[in-house]
Coordinates of C-alpha atoms in Angstrom, one line a residue:
P53 CA 14.8 -21.4 -23.2
P54 CA 17.7 -20.6 -21.5
Y55 CA 17.1 -16.9 -20.9
Q56 CA 13.9 -18.1 -18.2
V57 CA 15.7 -21.0 -17.1
S58 CA 18.5 -18.1 -15.9
V59 CA 16.0 -16.9 -14.6
A60 CA 14.2 -19.1 -12.9
L61 CA 17.8 -19.9 -10.9
L62 CA 19.1 -16.6 -9.9
E63 CA 14.8 -16.4 -8.6
G64 CA 15.2 -19.6 -6.7
L65 CA 18.8 -18.8 -5.9
F66 CA 17.3 -14.5 -4.5
I67 CA 14.6 -17.0 -1.6
H68 CA 17.3 -19.0 -0.4
V69 CA 19.9 -16.4 0.3
C70 CA 16.7 -14.3 2.5
L71 CA 16.0 -17.1 4.0
P72 CA 16.9 -17.3 8.4
G73 CA 20.5 -18.0 9.0
N74 CA 21.4 -18.1 5.2
S75 CA 22.0 -14.1 5.7
Q76 CA 23.4 -11.7 8.1
D77 CA 21.0 -10.0 9.9
T78 CA 23.5 -7.2 9.2
S79 CA 24.6 -8.2 5.4
L80 CA 21.2 -8.9 4.1
A81 CA 19.9 -5.9 3.1
A82 CA 23.0 -5.7 0.8
T83 CA 22.4 -9.0 -0.3
F84 CA 19.2 -7.7 -1.2
T85 CA 20.4 -5.0 -3.4
K86 CA 22.7 -6.9 -4.9
F87 CA 21.1 -10.3 -6.5
S88 CA 18.1 -7.2 -7.0
N89 CA 20.2 -5.7 -9.2
T90 CA 21.9 -9.3 -10.9
L91 CA 18.4 -10.2 -11.5
Q92 CA 17.1 -6.9 -13.3
Q93 CA 20.2 -6.4 -15.7
L94 CA 19.3 -10.9 -16.7
A95 CA 14.9 -10.5 -16.6
G96 CA 14.0 -7.2 -17.5
T97 CA 11.1 -6.3 -16.2
I98 CA 10.4 -8.4 -13.0
W99 CA 6.7 -7.8 -11.3
D100 CA 4.9 -10.3 -14.0
E101 CA 6.8 -13.1 -12.0
R102 CA 4.3 -14.4 -10.7
S103 CA 6.3 -17.8 -8.2
F104 CA 9.1 -15.6 -8.1
F105 CA 6.5 -13.6 -5.2
V106 CA 4.7 -15.1 -4.4
C107 CA 7.9 -18.3 -2.7
L108 CA 9.3 -14.0 -2.0
V109 CA 6.0 -12.6 0.9
P110 CA 6.8 -16.3 2.7
T111 CA 10.4 -16.0 3.2
I112 CA 10.4 -12.2 4.1
L113 CA 8.0 -13.5 7.1
R114 CA 9.4 -15.8 8.7
Y115 CA 11.9 -13.0 10.4
K116 CA 8.6 -12.5 11.6
A117 CA 8.3 -9.3 14.0
R118 CA 11.5 -9.0 14.7
L119 CA 13.0 -8.5 10.9
N120 CA 16.2 -5.8 11.3
R121 CA 14.6 -2.0 10.3
T122 CA 17.0 -1.0 7.6
V123 CA 16.3 -4.0 5.7
R124 CA 12.7 -3.7 5.6
D125 CA 13.4 0.1 4.4
T126 CA 15.6 -1.8 1.7
I127 CA 13.2 -4.6 1.1
I128 CA 10.3 -1.7 0.3
S129 CA 12.4 0.4 -1.6
T130 CA 13.6 -1.9 -4.0
W131 CA 10.3 -3.1 -4.3
T132 CA 9.0 -0.9 -5.4
A133 CA 11.7 0.7 -7.9
W134 CA 10.8 -3.2 -9.5
L135 CA 7.2 -1.7 -10.1
S136 CA 8.8 2.0 -10.9
T137 CA 10.3 1.0 -14.4
G138 CA 10.8 -3.2 -14.6
T139 CA 14.5 -2.2 -16.0
G140 CA 17.5 -1.7 -14.0
T141 CA 18.0 1.3 -17.5
S142 CA 16.8 4.8 -17.8
D143 CA 13.7 6.5 -17.2
A144 CA 13.3 7.2 -21.4
E145 CA 14.5 3.5 -22.1
A146 CA 12.2 2.9 -19.3
G147 CA 8.9 4.7 -21.3
I148 CA 10.4 3.2 -25.2
N149 CA 9.6 -0.4 -23.0
R150 CA 6.5 0.2 -22.5
K151 CA 5.1 1.4 -25.1
K152 CA 5.7 -1.8 -26.3
K153 CA 4.1 -3.2 -23.8
K154 CA 1.1 -1.4 -23.5
K155 CA 0.9 -2.1 -19.7
G156 CA 2.7 -1.1 -17.0
S157 CA 3.2 -2.4 -13.3
I158 CA -0.4 -1.4 -11.9
T159 CA -2.3 -5.4 -12.4
S160 CA 1.0 -6.9 -12.1
A161 CA 1.9 -9.3 -9.6
G162 CA 5.1 -7.6 -7.4
H163 CA 2.1 -5.1 -7.0
E164 CA -0.4 -7.5 -5.5
Y165 CA 2.1 -9.3 -3.0
L166 CA 3.8 -5.7 -2.2
V167 CA 0.2 -4.8 -0.2
I168 CA 0.2 -8.6 0.9
L169 CA 3.4 -7.9 2.2
F170 CA 2.5 -4.3 3.6
N171 CA -0.5 -6.0 5.4
E172 CA 1.5 -8.5 6.6
W173 CA 3.9 -6.7 8.4
A174 CA 1.6 -4.2 10.3
S175 CA -0.7 -7.3 11.8
F176 CA 3.0 -6.6 14.0
G177 CA 1.3 -4.1 15.2
N178 CA 3.4 -0.6 15.4
L179 CA 6.8 -3.3 15.7
L180 CA 7.5 -3.4 12.3
L181 CA 4.9 -1.3 9.7
P182 CA 3.8 1.4 12.1
R183 CA 0.2 2.9 10.8
D184 CA 2.2 6.5 9.8
L185 CA 4.5 4.2 7.6
L186 CA 2.3 2.0 5.4
L187 CA 1.0 5.4 5.0
K188 CA 3.5 7.0 3.7
V189 CA 5.3 3.7 1.9
S190 CA 1.5 2.6 0.7
L191 CA 1.0 6.7 -0.9
E192 CA 4.1 6.2 -2.6
L193 CA 3.4 2.9 -4.4
V194 CA 0.0 3.1 -6.3
E195 CA 2.0 7.0 -7.3
A196 CA 4.7 4.2 -8.6
V197 CA 3.4 2.5 -10.9
N198 CA 0.2 5.3 -11.8
K199 CA 3.6 6.4 -14.2
T200 CA 4.5 3.1 -15.3
E201 CA 1.2 3.2 -17.3
M202 CA -0.1 5.0 -20.1
T203 CA -2.5 5.0 -20.4
S204 CA -5.9 7.4 -17.8
E205 CA -7.4 4.5 -17.9
R206 CA -4.8 2.4 -16.0
Q207 CA -4.1 4.2 -13.8
F208 CA -5.4 3.7 -10.4
L209 CA -7.9 5.8 -9.7
E210 CA -9.4 4.9 -12.7
L211 CA -9.7 0.5 -11.5
W212 CA -10.6 1.3 -8.8
K213 CA -14.1 2.7 -9.7
Q214 CA -14.3 -0.2 -12.2
A215 CA -16.5 -3.2 -10.9
D216 CA -15.6 -5.2 -14.0
A217 CA -11.5 -5.0 -13.5
K218 CA -11.2 -8.2 -13.0
D219 CA -6.5 -7.6 -13.0
F220 CA -6.9 -5.8 -10.3
E221 CA -9.7 -6.9 -7.8
P222 CA -7.3 -8.7 -5.9
I223 CA -4.4 -5.5 -5.6
K224 CA -8.0 -3.9 -4.7
K225 CA -9.1 -6.3 -1.7
Q226 CA -5.6 -5.8 -0.5
Y227 CA -6.1 -1.6 0.1
E228 CA -9.2 -2.2 1.4
K229 CA -8.0 -4.7 3.6
M230 CA -5.2 -2.0 4.8
L231 CA -7.1 1.0 5.4
S232 CA -9.0 -1.6 7.3
L233 CA -6.8 -0.6 10.0
F234 CA -6.7 2.7 10.1
P235 CA -9.2 5.5 11.4
E236 CA -12.1 6.5 9.7
N237 CA -10.1 10.2 9.4
H238 CA -6.4 8.4 8.1
S239 CA -8.2 6.5 6.0
S240 CA -10.5 9.1 3.4
Q241 CA -7.3 11.5 3.9
W242 CA -5.8 8.4 2.3
K243 CA -8.5 7.3 0.1
I244 CA -7.8 12.0 -0.3
A245 CA -4.7 11.6 -1.5
V246 CA -5.3 8.8 -4.4
G247 CA -7.8 10.2 -5.9
I248 CA -10.5 8.1 -4.4
A249 CA -12.3 9.9 -2.6
D250 CA -13.6 13.8 -3.6
K251 CA -12.4 16.8 -0.1
P252 CA -15.0 17.2 2.1
S253 CA -16.6 20.5 0.7
T254 CA -15.6 24.3 3.1
D255 CA -19.7 24.5 4.5
D256 CA -19.0 20.1 5.5
V257 CA -16.8 21.3 7.4
E258 CA -18.3 24.7 8.2
K259 CA -21.0 22.2 9.6
Q260 CA -19.1 20.3 11.2
N261 CA -17.4 22.4 12.9
I262 CA -20.3 24.7 14.1
E263 CA -23.5 22.7 14.8
P264 CA -22.0 21.1 17.9
A265 CA -21.1 24.2 19.5
S266 CA -24.3 26.7 18.1
K267 CA -26.0 24.1 20.5
S268 CA -26.6 24.9 24.0
P269 CA -27.9 23.0 26.7
E270 CA -31.9 24.5 27.4
P271 CA -31.6 25.4 31.1
M272 CA -31.9 24.2 33.7
E273 CA -35.9 24.8 35.8
T274 CA -35.2 25.6 39.6
D275 CA -36.9 24.4 42.6
A276 CA -38.6 27.9 43.2
E277 CA -40.1 28.3 39.4
K278 CA -41.5 24.3 39.3
E279 CA -43.2 26.0 42.6
K280 CA -45.0 28.7 41.5
G281 CA -45.8 26.3 38.2
D282 CA -47.7 23.8 40.9
D283 CA -49.1 26.9 41.5
K284 CA -51.1 28.4 38.7
M285 CA -52.0 25.1 38.0
E286 CA -53.8 24.7 41.1

């Protein structure tokens, strides 16, 4: 159909202008936003445009750690917006759209490839996506995709627990890869924040804090006491 051809052409042009050398770093953020707005107006919901995301991620990664931080922030906020409502319209209209679809963005290609992009950026160390920022934006991402779902069965927590959630499995693997980058305490905090782990009980916290301190070392035996003990044995 002509509509799909127009969307495909615009997606191709979008990716082309994102290539290094085709846009100046100072203007890429504005260009990314303008193309995003046009694409959303034409296509509406784009979170399932897998071929678009498959091409967009490696295009962005060509900048490596040299990517401008303003552009990075624009990409994250724009991409999250793609997954939040799926349209450039009001929240009310977006809600009607979700009811018609019955499915939101939680198992979408857009969700999967944004987490892939996070992990690739994180592979550069703290140069492009520091760990504290990664924690923040990933939590915001989970919150955004959860809001697009109309049923509890399709919430992040429920899909994470399901062993047979095939559509969610690739996304779960990317989150697990991301969590492996953090120290255990930060990983645990993230899991608690999204609801896939329970908060430690007060008793457990107190036990961890008290037990090491309550265990005092045994007093060392002096030389005089040793000699006295030897005399008794004789």
